[in-house]
């Protein structure tokens, strides 16, 4: 595995000098999260009593401080060249850079579903989600995918919402389904 | 003998046509989803949680037992036929199993995996019957400080022992703990990190967290690095074994079961260590050392048995103490909680019928799995050919459905996406996922137990040191934390002396 990483760096990747810089972003995220937790905790009305000597504030404060500490340690680790391997997998090809177009398209499909699920209902929004994700991942059989997406969302709606009583909205198709 | 009576009652409870049908459905969809590449047992269980919504708790858990063992089993098919372990505990199976498949012995590899899983799963579940009540007896005697110490131990164990980097493990744990405190504080009733959003007052549902991190995170990660060519699947017939294969398999099955169960029951024990131990042992004991690395059947039989026995072992601390030791158990714990059931020592007393029905259905699920898998292996293998866009579109589709169904609020879908992006970043930067999940689930309970301990002592910190049990646990924690330092100072003089 480490061999792979070396090979990739040798082949002129941007990461070859000074380790994986993007990791500083993780440190920044951890530090920001720490500050957020501390700020939120200071806003909690602090009440300690004999039945609760710790109060609701102590644990978030502790967590916030620990987050700042770990962010700092992380920065030191990254500066010293520390890095961890990205997760590999069967359908994952780590030799290419991240394909942001696909990722953003997928996020788009996801957001469309989240926004439309209540007004239009699961059958429509879920079908759009499936179709959009398949499209984002590079499948171009538009009509076939639409057929699969619609039947999948109809089947799940009937099986779960009507069959098992799971909460799925009917939306505009209320009364038709 | 009391246990056996309970178990028989459990069997009587499960053995209705309806319940057996549910067990069969559970095993079938568990295997089907588990076989799909990229979906490990934890994600299988998380994705299939909504299937059990709207069922009685007992029925839901009967189905769940099937999903659990089915999902565990499905991974071995993927490893053998595709050389792609879905998770680290299947790595060893992939090493030897795929080599066997390539030399035309896929049928034997699948058979020894299936039968070995059945043997080890049955032994493991039997051990569960006898060990769990003993652990319950012990757990009843524990006080709040002991529980607090125990939870600290699992935090330290999952972050420090697993994964290559402790810093990244602790970062993951802390993020999980922060997600865990969102919502109304259970002691004082104050809102924390809710930012005035009323839907956040109940906290972020563990199902949403698990599905977001596992399923959506995985889908985004794969989208970013999708392999554009289809994977090569090795054709397979119906699994069978010759006399020689049986002779070479039965001992590894038993030894694998012996390795797997205790590790499954330990915090951070997991299934990886016993599978590797089993592999190393078989390699040492075999009469055919020349075949190792080229497709030795012992190298599939032992590790697969260890894998399944550890799954049964995982249920001991999960049911008896309420302590999940791996991601799959953590999701199962979330499933219990969604029914308002709190695993722990009182579970065996309060929900006796439920627990023993669950354990009985583990035996039944295991048997069904064997009956289902030997003849149907070619059908499962066909699932490996699903085009990847459909596979991941399906994952995102079912993940969204499940997350929405928990509370019926679109906000959960945005939370799901946010958590998916966190999961994506964690995969990119090599942060382990398990500490986050354990943090979300155990964090609030650790805080509760810690505050309860301090209530009893009137705020004195000494209240956290309960009795002998917590002394022992804190000693273990210090040892685990100090281990790299200790190793450095002990290992170095040894090396120098040798030089």
JSON list of C-alpha atoms in Angstrom, two decimals, chain B residues 236-427:
[
{"chain": "B", "resi": 236, "resn": "UNK", "atom": "CA", "xyz": [-19.24, -20.03, -9.94]},
{"chain": "B", "resi": 237, "resn": "UNK", "atom": "CA", "xyz": [-21.17, -23.28, -9.73]},
{"chain": "B", "resi": 238, "resn": "UNK", "atom": "CA", "xyz": [-23.03, -24.73, -6.77]},
{"chain": "B", "resi": 239, "resn": "UNK", "atom": "CA", "xyz": [-20.69, -24.92, -3.76]},
{"chain": "B", "resi": 240, "resn": "UNK", "atom": "CA", "xyz": [-19.55, -28.37, -2.69]},
{"chain": "B", "resi": 241, "resn": "UNK", "atom": "CA", "xyz": [-16.54, -29.94, -0.98]},
{"chain": "B", "resi": 242, "resn": "UNK", "atom": "CA", "xyz": [-14.72, -33.18, -1.53]},
{"chain": "B", "resi": 243, "resn": "UNK", "atom": "CA", "xyz": [-13.63, -35.55, 1.25]},
{"chain": "B", "resi": 244, "resn": "UNK", "atom": "CA", "xyz": [-10.14, -34.01, 1.33]},
{"chain": "B", "resi": 245, "resn": "UNK", "atom": "CA", "xyz": [-11.63, -30.51, 1.68]},
{"chain": "B", "resi": 246, "resn": "UNK", "atom": "CA", "xyz": [-13.74, -31.59, 4.65]},
{"chain": "B", "resi": 247, "resn": "UNK", "atom": "CA", "xyz": [-10.72, -33.16, 6.27]},
{"chain": "B", "resi": 248, "resn": "UNK", "atom": "CA", "xyz": [-8.74, -29.98, 5.87]},
{"chain": "B", "resi": 249, "resn": "UNK", "atom": "CA", "xyz": [-11.57, -27.67, 6.95]},
{"chain": "B", "resi": 250, "resn": "UNK", "atom": "CA", "xyz": [-13.10, -28.94, 10.16]},
{"chain": "B", "resi": 251, "resn": "UNK", "atom": "CA", "xyz": [-10.21, -28.21, 12.49]},
{"chain": "B", "resi": 252, "resn": "UNK", "atom": "CA", "xyz": [-9.71, -24.65, 11.18]},
{"chain": "B", "resi": 253, "resn": "UNK", "atom": "CA", "xyz": [-13.46, -24.05, 11.68]},
{"chain": "B", "resi": 254, "resn": "UNK", "atom": "CA", "xyz": [-13.23, -25.01, 15.35]},
{"chain": "B", "resi": 255, "resn": "UNK", "atom": "CA", "xyz": [-10.00, -23.13, 15.98]},
{"chain": "B", "resi": 256, "resn": "UNK", "atom": "CA", "xyz": [-11.36, -20.08, 14.16]},
{"chain": "B", "resi": 257, "resn": "UNK", "atom": "CA", "xyz": [-14.47, -20.13, 16.36]},
{"chain": "B", "resi": 258, "resn": "UNK", "atom": "CA", "xyz": [-12.25, -20.30, 19.45]},
{"chain": "B", "resi": 259, "resn": "UNK", "atom": "CA", "xyz": [-10.32, -17.22, 18.29]},
{"chain": "B", "resi": 260, "resn": "UNK", "atom": "CA", "xyz": [-13.31, -15.23, 17.15]},
{"chain": "B", "resi": 261, "resn": "UNK", "atom": "CA", "xyz": [-15.72, -15.36, 20.07]},
{"chain": "B", "resi": 262, "resn": "UNK", "atom": "CA", "xyz": [-13.58, -13.82, 22.84]},
{"chain": "B", "resi": 263, "resn": "UNK", "atom": "CA", "xyz": [-12.26, -11.07, 20.58]},
{"chain": "B", "resi": 264, "resn": "UNK", "atom": "CA", "xyz": [-15.77, -10.18, 19.48]},
{"chain": "B", "resi": 265, "resn": "UNK", "atom": "CA", "xyz": [-16.76, -9.71, 23.11]},
{"chain": "B", "resi": 266, "resn": "UNK", "atom": "CA", "xyz": [-13.89, -7.34, 23.90]},
{"chain": "B", "resi": 267, "resn": "UNK", "atom": "CA", "xyz": [-13.98, -3.59, 23.41]},
{"chain": "B", "resi": 268, "resn": "UNK", "atom": "CA", "xyz": [-12.05, -2.89, 20.20]},
{"chain": "B", "resi": 269, "resn": "UNK", "atom": "CA", "xyz": [-11.48, -6.61, 19.80]},
{"chain": "B", "resi": 270, "resn": "UNK", "atom": "CA", "xyz": [-13.46, -6.76, 16.59]},
{"chain": "B", "resi": 271, "resn": "UNK", "atom": "CA", "xyz": [-13.15, -9.38, 13.90]},
{"chain": "B", "resi": 272, "resn": "UNK", "atom": "CA", "xyz": [-9.83, -8.31, 12.38]},
{"chain": "B", "resi": 273, "resn": "UNK", "atom": "CA", "xyz": [-7.42, -9.56, 15.01]},
{"chain": "B", "resi": 274, "resn": "UNK", "atom": "CA", "xyz": [-8.96, -13.06, 15.32]},
{"chain": "B", "resi": 275, "resn": "UNK", "atom": "CA", "xyz": [-9.12, -13.51, 11.54]},
{"chain": "B", "resi": 276, "resn": "UNK", "atom": "CA", "xyz": [-5.44, -12.67, 11.26]},
{"chain": "B", "resi": 277, "resn": "UNK", "atom": "CA", "xyz": [-4.59, -14.87, 14.25]},
{"chain": "B", "resi": 278, "resn": "UNK", "atom": "CA", "xyz": [-6.56, -17.72, 12.73]},
{"chain": "B", "resi": 279, "resn": "UNK", "atom": "CA", "xyz": [-4.83, -17.28, 9.40]},
{"chain": "B", "resi": 280, "resn": "UNK", "atom": "CA", "xyz": [-1.39, -17.27, 11.03]},
{"chain": "B", "resi": 281, "resn": "UNK", "atom": "CA", "xyz": [-2.26, -20.35, 13.08]},
{"chain": "B", "resi": 282, "resn": "UNK", "atom": "CA", "xyz": [-3.52, -22.32, 10.11]},
{"chain": "B", "resi": 283, "resn": "UNK", "atom": "CA", "xyz": [-0.47, -21.37, 8.13]},
{"chain": "B", "resi": 284, "resn": "UNK", "atom": "CA", "xyz": [1.70, -22.73, 10.91]},
{"chain": "B", "resi": 285, "resn": "UNK", "atom": "CA", "xyz": [-0.25, -25.94, 11.48]},
{"chain": "B", "resi": 286, "resn": "UNK", "atom": "CA", "xyz": [-1.03, -26.89, 7.89]},
{"chain": "B", "resi": 287, "resn": "UNK", "atom": "CA", "xyz": [0.40, -29.90, 6.10]},
{"chain": "B", "resi": 288, "resn": "UNK", "atom": "CA", "xyz": [0.28, -27.94, 2.85]},
{"chain": "B", "resi": 289, "resn": "UNK", "atom": "CA", "xyz": [2.32, -24.79, 3.60]},
{"chain": "B", "resi": 290, "resn": "UNK", "atom": "CA", "xyz": [3.24, -24.53, -0.08]},
{"chain": "B", "resi": 291, "resn": "UNK", "atom": "CA", "xyz": [-0.39, -23.73, -0.94]},
{"chain": "B", "resi": 292, "resn": "UNK", "atom": "CA", "xyz": [-0.64, -20.71, 1.37]},
{"chain": "B", "resi": 293, "resn": "UNK", "atom": "CA", "xyz": [-0.78, -17.54, -0.65]},
{"chain": "B", "resi": 294, "resn": "UNK", "atom": "CA", "xyz": [-1.88, -19.61, -3.63]},
{"chain": "B", "resi": 295, "resn": "UNK", "atom": "CA", "xyz": [-5.30, -20.72, -2.42]},
{"chain": "B", "resi": 296, "resn": "UNK", "atom": "CA", "xyz": [-5.16, -22.89, 0.69]},
{"chain": "B", "resi": 297, "resn": "UNK", "atom": "CA", "xyz": [-8.59, -23.97, 1.88]},
{"chain": "B", "resi": 298, "resn": "UNK", "atom": "CA", "xyz": [-7.52, -23.70, 5.54]},
{"chain": "B", "resi": 299, "resn": "UNK", "atom": "CA", "xyz": [-6.88, -20.01, 4.96]},
{"chain": "B", "resi": 300, "resn": "UNK", "atom": "CA", "xyz": [-10.54, -19.53, 4.08]},
{"chain": "B", "resi": 301, "resn": "UNK", "atom": "CA", "xyz": [-12.06, -21.96, 6.58]},
{"chain": "B", "resi": 302, "resn": "UNK", "atom": "CA", "xyz": [-10.34, -20.60, 9.70]},
{"chain": "B", "resi": 303, "resn": "UNK", "atom": "CA", "xyz": [-10.70, -16.83, 9.18]},
{"chain": "B", "resi": 304, "resn": "UNK", "atom": "CA", "xyz": [-14.31, -17.12, 7.99]},
{"chain": "B", "resi": 305, "resn": "UNK", "atom": "CA", "xyz": [-15.16, -19.12, 11.12]},
{"chain": "B", "resi": 306, "resn": "UNK", "atom": "CA", "xyz": [-13.36, -16.56, 13.28]},
{"chain": "B", "resi": 307, "resn": "UNK", "atom": "CA", "xyz": [-15.27, -13.75, 11.58]},
{"chain": "B", "resi": 308, "resn": "UNK", "atom": "CA", "xyz": [-18.66, -15.27, 12.33]},
{"chain": "B", "resi": 309, "resn": "UNK", "atom": "CA", "xyz": [-17.85, -16.37, 15.88]},
{"chain": "B", "resi": 310, "resn": "UNK", "atom": "CA", "xyz": [-16.73, -12.83, 16.64]},
{"chain": "B", "resi": 311, "resn": "UNK", "atom": "CA", "xyz": [-20.10, -11.57, 15.40]},
{"chain": "B", "resi": 312, "resn": "UNK", "atom": "CA", "xyz": [-21.78, -13.74, 18.03]},
{"chain": "B", "resi": 313, "resn": "UNK", "atom": "CA", "xyz": [-19.26, -12.60, 20.62]},
{"chain": "B", "resi": 314, "resn": "UNK", "atom": "CA", "xyz": [-20.11, -8.97, 19.86]},
{"chain": "B", "resi": 315, "resn": "UNK", "atom": "CA", "xyz": [-23.62, -9.59, 21.11]},
{"chain": "B", "resi": 316, "resn": "UNK", "atom": "CA", "xyz": [-22.44, -10.46, 24.65]},
{"chain": "B", "resi": 317, "resn": "UNK", "atom": "CA", "xyz": [-21.41, -6.95, 25.74]},
{"chain": "B", "resi": 318, "resn": "UNK", "atom": "CA", "xyz": [-24.06, -5.41, 23.49]},
{"chain": "B", "resi": 319, "resn": "UNK", "atom": "CA", "xyz": [-26.97, -7.24, 25.13]},
{"chain": "B", "resi": 320, "resn": "UNK", "atom": "CA", "xyz": [-25.59, -7.69, 28.63]},
{"chain": "B", "resi": 321, "resn": "UNK", "atom": "CA", "xyz": [-23.98, -4.30, 29.28]},
{"chain": "B", "resi": 322, "resn": "UNK", "atom": "CA", "xyz": [-25.27, -2.14, 26.44]},
{"chain": "B", "resi": 323, "resn": "UNK", "atom": "CA", "xyz": [-21.74, -1.67, 25.17]},
{"chain": "B", "resi": 324, "resn": "UNK", "atom": "CA", "xyz": [-21.21, -1.91, 21.39]},
{"chain": "B", "resi": 325, "resn": "UNK", "atom": "CA", "xyz": [-17.74, -3.16, 20.48]},
{"chain": "B", "resi": 326, "resn": "UNK", "atom": "CA", "xyz": [-17.96, -2.65, 16.72]},
{"chain": "B", "resi": 327, "resn": "UNK", "atom": "CA", "xyz": [-19.88, -0.62, 14.20]},
{"chain": "B", "resi": 328, "resn": "UNK", "atom": "CA", "xyz": [-22.45, -3.31, 13.47]},
{"chain": "B", "resi": 329, "resn": "UNK", "atom": "CA", "xyz": [-23.24, -3.69, 17.17]},
{"chain": "B", "resi": 330, "resn": "UNK", "atom": "CA", "xyz": [-23.45, 0.09, 17.46]},
{"chain": "B", "resi": 331, "resn": "UNK", "atom": "CA", "xyz": [-26.12, 0.19, 14.77]},
{"chain": "B", "resi": 332, "resn": "UNK", "atom": "CA", "xyz": [-27.95, -2.73, 16.42]},
{"chain": "B", "resi": 333, "resn": "UNK", "atom": "CA", "xyz": [-27.90, -0.78, 19.68]},
{"chain": "B", "resi": 334, "resn": "UNK", "atom": "CA", "xyz": [-29.45, 2.15, 17.84]},
{"chain": "B", "resi": 335, "resn": "UNK", "atom": "CA", "xyz": [-32.14, -0.21, 16.58]},
{"chain": "B", "resi": 336, "resn": "UNK", "atom": "CA", "xyz": [-32.94, -1.30, 20.13]},
{"chain": "B", "resi": 337, "resn": "UNK", "atom": "CA", "xyz": [-33.12, 2.30, 21.24]},
{"chain": "B", "resi": 338, "resn": "UNK", "atom": "CA", "xyz": [-35.52, 3.19, 18.45]},
{"chain": "B", "resi": 339, "resn": "UNK", "atom": "CA", "xyz": [-37.95, 0.75, 20.09]},
{"chain": "B", "resi": 340, "resn": "UNK", "atom": "CA", "xyz": [-37.42, 2.41, 23.45]},
{"chain": "B", "resi": 341, "resn": "UNK", "atom": "CA", "xyz": [-35.46, -0.62, 24.65]},
{"chain": "B", "resi": 342, "resn": "UNK", "atom": "CA", "xyz": [-32.19, -0.04, 26.47]},
{"chain": "B", "resi": 343, "resn": "UNK", "atom": "CA", "xyz": [-29.76, -2.96, 26.25]},
{"chain": "B", "resi": 344, "resn": "UNK", "atom": "CA", "xyz": [-27.98, -3.67, 29.51]},
{"chain": "B", "resi": 345, "resn": "UNK", "atom": "CA", "xyz": [-28.25, -5.91, 32.54]},
{"chain": "B", "resi": 346, "resn": "UNK", "atom": "CA", "xyz": [-31.92, -5.15, 33.07]},
{"chain": "B", "resi": 347, "resn": "UNK", "atom": "CA", "xyz": [-32.78, -6.16, 29.51]},
{"chain": "B", "resi": 348, "resn": "UNK", "atom": "CA", "xyz": [-32.63, -9.87, 30.35]},
{"chain": "B", "resi": 349, "resn": "UNK", "atom": "CA", "xyz": [-35.03, -9.28, 33.22]},
{"chain": "B", "resi": 350, "resn": "UNK", "atom": "CA", "xyz": [-37.45, -6.80, 31.70]},
{"chain": "B", "resi": 351, "resn": "UNK", "atom": "CA", "xyz": [-37.51, -8.05, 28.12]},
{"chain": "B", "resi": 352, "resn": "UNK", "atom": "CA", "xyz": [-36.68, -11.67, 28.78]},
{"chain": "B", "resi": 353, "resn": "UNK", "atom": "CA", "xyz": [-39.03, -12.93, 26.07]},
{"chain": "B", "resi": 354, "resn": "UNK", "atom": "CA", "xyz": [-37.56, -10.57, 23.50]},
{"chain": "B", "resi": 355, "resn": "UNK", "atom": "CA", "xyz": [-33.93, -11.40, 24.27]},
{"chain": "B", "resi": 356, "resn": "UNK", "atom": "CA", "xyz": [-34.40, -15.15, 24.13]},
{"chain": "B", "resi": 357, "resn": "UNK", "atom": "CA", "xyz": [-36.49, -14.93, 20.99]},
{"chain": "B", "resi": 358, "resn": "UNK", "atom": "CA", "xyz": [-33.66, -12.90, 19.46]},
{"chain": "B", "resi": 359, "resn": "UNK", "atom": "CA", "xyz": [-31.07, -15.48, 20.48]},
{"chain": "B", "resi": 360, "resn": "UNK", "atom": "CA", "xyz": [-33.25, -18.36, 19.23]},
{"chain": "B", "resi": 361, "resn": "UNK", "atom": "CA", "xyz": [-33.67, -16.60, 15.92]},
{"chain": "B", "resi": 362, "resn": "UNK", "atom": "CA", "xyz": [-29.91, -16.28, 15.64]},
{"chain": "B", "resi": 363, "resn": "UNK", "atom": "CA", "xyz": [-29.71, -20.09, 15.62]},
{"chain": "B", "resi": 364, "resn": "UNK", "atom": "CA", "xyz": [-32.52, -20.30, 13.09]},
{"chain": "B", "resi": 365, "resn": "UNK", "atom": "CA", "xyz": [-31.06, -17.54, 10.95]},
{"chain": "B", "resi": 366, "resn": "UNK", "atom": "CA", "xyz": [-27.74, -19.32, 10.92]},
{"chain": "B", "resi": 367, "resn": "UNK", "atom": "CA", "xyz": [-29.32, -22.55, 9.71]},
{"chain": "B", "resi": 368, "resn": "UNK", "atom": "CA", "xyz": [-31.43, -20.78, 7.09]},
{"chain": "B", "resi": 369, "resn": "UNK", "atom": "CA", "xyz": [-28.30, -19.05, 5.89]},
{"chain": "B", "resi": 370, "resn": "UNK", "atom": "CA", "xyz": [-26.63, -22.37, 5.22]},
{"chain": "B", "resi": 371, "resn": "UNK", "atom": "CA", "xyz": [-29.68, -23.83, 3.46]},
{"chain": "B", "resi": 372, "resn": "UNK", "atom": "CA", "xyz": [-30.04, -20.68, 1.40]},
{"chain": "B", "resi": 373, "resn": "UNK", "atom": "CA", "xyz": [-26.43, -20.14, 0.47]},
{"chain": "B", "resi": 374, "resn": "UNK", "atom": "CA", "xyz": [-25.20, -23.50, -0.72]},
{"chain": "B", "resi": 375, "resn": "UNK", "atom": "CA", "xyz": [-27.75, -23.90, -3.53]},
{"chain": "B", "resi": 376, "resn": "UNK", "atom": "CA", "xyz": [-28.14, -20.20, -4.29]},
{"chain": "B", "resi": 377, "resn": "UNK", "atom": "CA", "xyz": [-24.50, -19.12, -4.54]},
{"chain": "B", "resi": 378, "resn": "UNK", "atom": "CA", "xyz": [-24.67, -18.61, -8.34]},
{"chain": "B", "resi": 379, "resn": "UNK", "atom": "CA", "xyz": [-27.67, -16.31, -7.87]},
{"chain": "B", "resi": 380, "resn": "UNK", "atom": "CA", "xyz": [-25.85, -14.22, -5.24]},
{"chain": "B", "resi": 381, "resn": "UNK", "atom": "CA", "xyz": [-22.80, -14.07, -7.48]},
{"chain": "B", "resi": 382, "resn": "UNK", "atom": "CA", "xyz": [-24.95, -12.48, -10.17]},
{"chain": "B", "resi": 383, "resn": "UNK", "atom": "CA", "xyz": [-25.59, -9.55, -7.81]},
{"chain": "B", "resi": 384, "resn": "UNK", "atom": "CA", "xyz": [-21.92, -8.68, -8.12]},
{"chain": "B", "resi": 385, "resn": "UNK", "atom": "CA", "xyz": [-22.56, -7.66, -11.72]},
{"chain": "B", "resi": 386, "resn": "UNK", "atom": "CA", "xyz": [-25.00, -4.86, -10.92]},
{"chain": "B", "resi": 387, "resn": "UNK", "atom": "CA", "xyz": [-23.82, -1.74, -12.79]},
{"chain": "B", "resi": 388, "resn": "UNK", "atom": "CA", "xyz": [-22.15, 0.59, -10.30]},
{"chain": "B", "resi": 389, "resn": "UNK", "atom": "CA", "xyz": [-24.31, 3.68, -11.05]},
{"chain": "B", "resi": 390, "resn": "UNK", "atom": "CA", "xyz": [-27.40, 1.64, -10.14]},
{"chain": "B", "resi": 391, "resn": "UNK", "atom": "CA", "xyz": [-25.78, 0.18, -7.06]},
{"chain": "B", "resi": 392, "resn": "UNK", "atom": "CA", "xyz": [-24.84, 3.55, -5.58]},
{"chain": "B", "resi": 393, "resn": "UNK", "atom": "CA", "xyz": [-28.03, 5.24, -6.75]},
{"chain": "B", "resi": 394, "resn": "UNK", "atom": "CA", "xyz": [-29.86, 2.48, -4.88]},
{"chain": "B", "resi": 395, "resn": "UNK", "atom": "CA", "xyz": [-27.77, 3.04, -1.75]},
{"chain": "B", "resi": 396, "resn": "UNK", "atom": "CA", "xyz": [-28.47, 6.79, -1.77]},
{"chain": "B", "resi": 397, "resn": "UNK", "atom": "CA", "xyz": [-32.15, 6.13, -2.49]},
{"chain": "B", "resi": 398, "resn": "UNK", "atom": "CA", "xyz": [-32.64, 3.72, 0.41]},
{"chain": "B", "resi": 399, "resn": "UNK", "atom": "CA", "xyz": [-30.44, 5.78, 2.72]},
{"chain": "B", "resi": 400, "resn": "UNK", "atom": "CA", "xyz": [-32.63, 8.85, 2.11]},
{"chain": "B", "resi": 401, "resn": "UNK", "atom": "CA", "xyz": [-35.81, 6.85, 2.58]},
{"chain": "B", "resi": 402, "resn": "UNK", "atom": "CA", "xyz": [-34.57, 5.38, 5.85]},
{"chain": "B", "resi": 403, "resn": "UNK", "atom": "CA", "xyz": [-33.33, 8.68, 7.24]},
{"chain": "B", "resi": 404, "resn": "UNK", "atom": "CA", "xyz": [-36.53, 10.50, 6.34]},
{"chain": "B", "resi": 405, "resn": "UNK", "atom": "CA", "xyz": [-38.71, 7.76, 7.79]},
{"chain": "B", "resi": 406, "resn": "UNK", "atom": "CA", "xyz": [-37.17, 8.10, 11.26]},
{"chain": "B", "resi": 407, "resn": "UNK", "atom": "CA", "xyz": [-38.80, 11.44, 12.08]},
{"chain": "B", "resi": 408, "resn": "UNK", "atom": "CA", "xyz": [-40.57, 12.43, 8.84]},
{"chain": "B", "resi": 409, "resn": "UNK", "atom": "CA", "xyz": [-38.72, 15.74, 8.58]},
{"chain": "B", "resi": 410, "resn": "UNK", "atom": "CA", "xyz": [-36.74, 17.00, 5.55]},
{"chain": "B", "resi": 411, "resn": "UNK", "atom": "CA", "xyz": [-34.20, 18.49, 7.95]},
{"chain": "B", "resi": 412, "resn": "UNK", "atom": "CA", "xyz": [-32.92, 14.94, 8.51]},
{"chain": "B", "resi": 413, "resn": "UNK", "atom": "CA", "xyz": [-32.08, 14.71, 4.81]},
{"chain": "B", "resi": 414, "resn": "UNK", "atom": "CA", "xyz": [-29.89, 17.80, 5.07]},
{"chain": "B", "resi": 415, "resn": "UNK", "atom": "CA", "xyz": [-28.29, 16.37, 8.21]},
{"chain": "B", "resi": 416, "resn": "UNK", "atom": "CA", "xyz": [-27.77, 13.15, 6.29]},
{"chain": "B", "resi": 417, "resn": "UNK", "atom": "CA", "xyz": [-25.99, 15.03, 3.51]},
{"chain": "B", "resi": 418, "resn": "UNK", "atom": "CA", "xyz": [-23.84, 16.95, 5.99]},
{"chain": "B", "resi": 419, "resn": "UNK", "atom": "CA", "xyz": [-22.88, 13.73, 7.74]},
{"chain": "B", "resi": 420, "resn": "UNK", "atom": "CA", "xyz": [-22.24, 12.14, 4.35]},
{"chain": "B", "resi": 421, "resn": "UNK", "atom": "CA", "xyz": [-19.82, 14.96, 3.54]},
{"chain": "B", "resi": 422, "resn": "UNK", "atom": "CA", "xyz": [-18.11, 14.40, 6.90]},
{"chain": "B", "resi": 423, "resn": "UNK", "atom": "CA", "xyz": [-17.92, 10.69, 6.07]},
{"chain": "B", "resi": 424, "resn": "UNK", "atom": "CA", "xyz": [-16.49, 11.59, 2.67]},
{"chain": "B", "resi": 425, "resn": "UNK", "atom": "CA", "xyz": [-13.81, 13.78, 4.24]},
{"chain": "B", "resi": 426, "resn": "UNK", "atom": "CA", "xyz": [-13.00, 11.07, 6.77]},
{"chain": "B", "resi": 427, "resn": "UNK", "atom": "CA", "xyz": [-12.41, 8.58, 3.96]}
]
